[in-house]
mmCIF file of C-alpha atoms in Angstrom:
data_model
loop_
_atom_site.group_PDB
_atom_site.id
_atom_site.type_symbol
_atom_site.label_atom_id
_atom_site.label_comp_id
_atom_site.label_asym_id
_atom_site.label_seq_id
_atom_site.Cartn_x
_atom_site.Cartn_y
_atom_site.Cartn_z
ATOM 1 C CA GLN A 13 15.624 27.178 -83.223
ATOM 2 C CA VAL A 14 17.163 27.629 -79.961
ATOM 3 C CA GLN A 15 18.291 24.780 -77.817
ATOM 4 C CA LEU A 16 19.825 24.889 -74.385
ATOM 5 C CA VAL A 17 22.185 22.119 -73.423
ATOM 6 C CA GLU A 18 23.305 21.569 -69.693
ATOM 7 C CA SER A 19 26.175 19.693 -68.160
ATOM 8 C CA GLY A 20 27.886 19.287 -65.074
ATOM 9 C CA GLY A 21 25.099 17.600 -62.765
ATOM 10 C CA GLY A 22 26.008 14.362 -60.687
ATOM 11 C CA LEU A 23 26.218 13.000 -57.184
ATOM 12 C CA VAL A 24 28.350 14.620 -54.549
ATOM 13 C CA GLN A 25 28.644 14.426 -50.859
ATOM 14 C CA ALA A 26 27.203 17.224 -48.364
ATOM 15 C CA GLY A 27 29.808 19.887 -48.347
ATOM 16 C CA GLY A 28 31.095 19.206 -51.808
ATOM 17 C CA SER A 29 30.899 21.484 -55.002
ATOM 18 C CA LEU A 30 29.547 21.157 -58.497
ATOM 19 C CA ARG A 31 29.730 23.454 -61.548
ATOM 20 C CA LEU A 32 26.735 23.570 -63.892
ATOM 21 C CA SER A 33 27.025 24.608 -67.527
ATOM 22 C CA CYS A 34 24.617 25.676 -69.947
ATOM 23 C CA ALA A 35 25.528 26.378 -73.700
ATOM 24 C CA ALA A 36 22.795 28.151 -75.883
ATOM 25 C CA SER A 37 22.553 27.648 -79.556
ATOM 26 C CA GLY A 38 20.607 29.254 -82.114
ATOM 27 C CA ARG A 39 19.327 33.111 -82.424
ATOM 28 C CA ILE A 40 18.865 34.504 -79.202
ATOM 29 C CA PHE A 41 18.398 38.376 -78.623
ATOM 30 C CA SER A 42 21.483 39.674 -77.072
ATOM 31 C CA ILE A 43 19.742 41.440 -74.299
ATOM 32 C CA ASN A 44 18.387 38.479 -72.031
ATOM 33 C CA VAL A 45 18.463 36.913 -68.820
ATOM 34 C CA MET A 46 20.054 33.493 -68.137
ATOM 35 C CA GLY A 47 19.084 31.649 -65.104
ATOM 36 C CA TRP A 48 19.054 28.294 -63.262
ATOM 37 C CA TYR A 49 15.944 26.893 -61.861
ATOM 38 C CA ARG A 50 15.537 23.517 -60.003
ATOM 39 C CA GLN A 51 12.688 21.173 -58.935
ATOM 40 C CA ALA A 52 12.534 18.634 -56.286
ATOM 41 C CA PRO A 53 10.467 15.801 -56.064
ATOM 42 C CA GLY A 54 6.769 16.862 -55.151
ATOM 43 C CA LYS A 55 7.881 20.418 -55.096
ATOM 44 C CA GLN A 56 7.319 23.332 -57.533
ATOM 45 C CA ARG A 57 10.028 24.701 -59.797
ATOM 46 C CA GLU A 58 11.857 27.586 -58.230
ATOM 47 C CA LEU A 59 14.529 30.164 -59.229
ATOM 48 C CA VAL A 60 17.945 29.299 -57.972
ATOM 49 C CA ALA A 61 19.886 32.528 -59.586
ATOM 50 C CA GLU A 62 19.778 34.638 -62.854
ATOM 51 C CA ILE A 63 21.945 37.016 -64.482
ATOM 52 C CA THR A 64 21.409 39.498 -67.113
ATOM 53 C CA SER A 65 23.224 40.051 -70.481
ATOM 54 C CA GLY A 66 24.690 43.320 -68.515
ATOM 55 C CA GLY A 67 25.928 41.192 -65.707
ATOM 56 C CA SER A 68 23.244 41.940 -62.904
ATOM 57 C CA THR A 69 22.486 39.010 -60.540
ATOM 58 C CA ASN A 70 19.589 37.818 -58.458
ATOM 59 C CA TYR A 71 19.747 34.960 -56.075
ATOM 60 C CA ALA A 72 17.201 32.872 -54.212
ATOM 61 C CA ASP A 73 17.733 33.259 -50.469
ATOM 62 C CA SER A 74 18.724 29.524 -50.300
ATOM 63 C CA ALA A 75 21.797 29.981 -52.780
ATOM 64 C CA LYS A 76 23.350 33.330 -51.345
ATOM 65 C CA GLY A 77 26.507 32.916 -50.243
ATOM 66 C CA ARG A 78 27.117 29.317 -51.532
ATOM 67 C CA PHE A 79 26.206 29.644 -55.287
ATOM 68 C CA THR A 80 27.848 31.740 -57.977
ATOM 69 C CA ILE A 81 26.226 32.601 -61.404
ATOM 70 C CA SER A 82 28.276 33.834 -64.239
ATOM 71 C CA ARG A 83 28.055 33.941 -67.964
ATOM 72 C CA ASP A 84 30.253 34.370 -71.127
ATOM 73 C CA ASN A 85 28.195 36.203 -73.607
ATOM 74 C CA ALA A 86 30.269 35.424 -76.455
ATOM 75 C CA LYS A 87 29.743 31.738 -75.802
ATOM 76 C CA LYS A 88 25.997 32.252 -75.030
ATOM 77 C CA THR A 89 26.917 30.060 -71.954
ATOM 78 C CA VAL A 90 25.738 30.384 -68.490
ATOM 79 C CA TYR A 91 27.392 28.753 -65.342
ATOM 80 C CA LEU A 92 26.498 27.833 -61.720
ATOM 81 C CA GLN A 93 29.127 27.252 -59.285
ATOM 82 C CA MET A 94 27.786 25.393 -56.310
ATOM 83 C CA ASN A 95 29.600 25.149 -53.095
ATOM 84 C CA SER A 96 28.810 23.762 -49.636
ATOM 85 C CA LEU A 97 26.041 21.803 -51.134
ATOM 86 C CA LYS A 98 23.363 20.455 -48.757
ATOM 87 C CA PRO A 99 20.897 17.516 -49.107
ATOM 88 C CA GLU A 100 18.223 19.729 -49.582
ATOM 89 C CA ASP A 101 20.006 21.083 -52.690
ATOM 90 C CA THR A 102 18.979 17.665 -54.373
ATOM 91 C CA ALA A 103 16.830 18.326 -57.662
ATOM 92 C CA VAL A 104 16.746 18.757 -61.229
ATOM 93 C CA TYR A 105 18.437 21.873 -62.268
ATOM 94 C CA TYR A 106 17.110 23.620 -65.365
ATOM 95 C CA CYS A 107 18.782 26.298 -67.433
ATOM 96 C CA ASN A 108 16.540 29.249 -68.840
ATOM 97 C CA VAL A 109 16.975 32.017 -70.995
ATOM 98 C CA ARG A 110 14.325 34.866 -71.125
ATOM 99 C CA GLY A 111 13.626 38.137 -72.523
ATOM 100 C CA LEU A 112 13.915 41.124 -69.816
ATOM 101 C CA TYR A 113 10.099 41.322 -69.497
ATOM 102 C CA TYR A 114 9.298 37.512 -69.755
ATOM 103 C CA ASP A 115 8.292 37.952 -73.179
ATOM 104 C CA TRP A 116 9.998 34.747 -74.419
ATOM 105 C CA ASP A 117 11.766 32.026 -72.830
ATOM 106 C CA TYR A 118 13.561 28.620 -73.506
ATOM 107 C CA TRP A 119 14.312 25.894 -71.291
ATOM 108 C CA GLY A 120 16.973 23.157 -71.147
ATOM 109 C CA GLN A 121 16.023 19.524 -70.406
ATOM 110 C CA GLY A 122 17.467 19.750 -66.949
ATOM 111 C CA THR A 123 20.558 17.765 -65.255
ATOM 112 C CA GLN A 124 20.043 15.923 -61.955
ATOM 113 C CA VAL A 125 22.091 17.277 -58.672
ATOM 114 C CA THR A 126 22.247 14.599 -56.069
ATOM 115 C CA VAL A 127 23.631 15.525 -52.564
ATOM 116 C CA SER A 128 24.199 12.882 -50.208
ATOM 117 C CA SER A 129 24.340 13.359 -46.553
#
């Protein structure tokens, strides 16, 4: 059984930084995409950033230039470095791992990020 455990969320002032981590356990195909999504109150869950096992990345426009996604394949861990945080970044952040063609996926339980103005 695959489990994703997120950590690193919290409360930070606008302009500050946070680093989220997500460690996967269990059997996962080595070719996969790991990513971060977020969901703010009253809004739909949206992609923040994702990275393939080969290192290719994709960012939401809102994350470009401020957030950096990275991964350690040996540790089955994905990271999200978030800089220059804004109040509108406040949301529950979810870790996701999926197949290249969305044929399977797993979700973490979510971690709260709150940015105060």
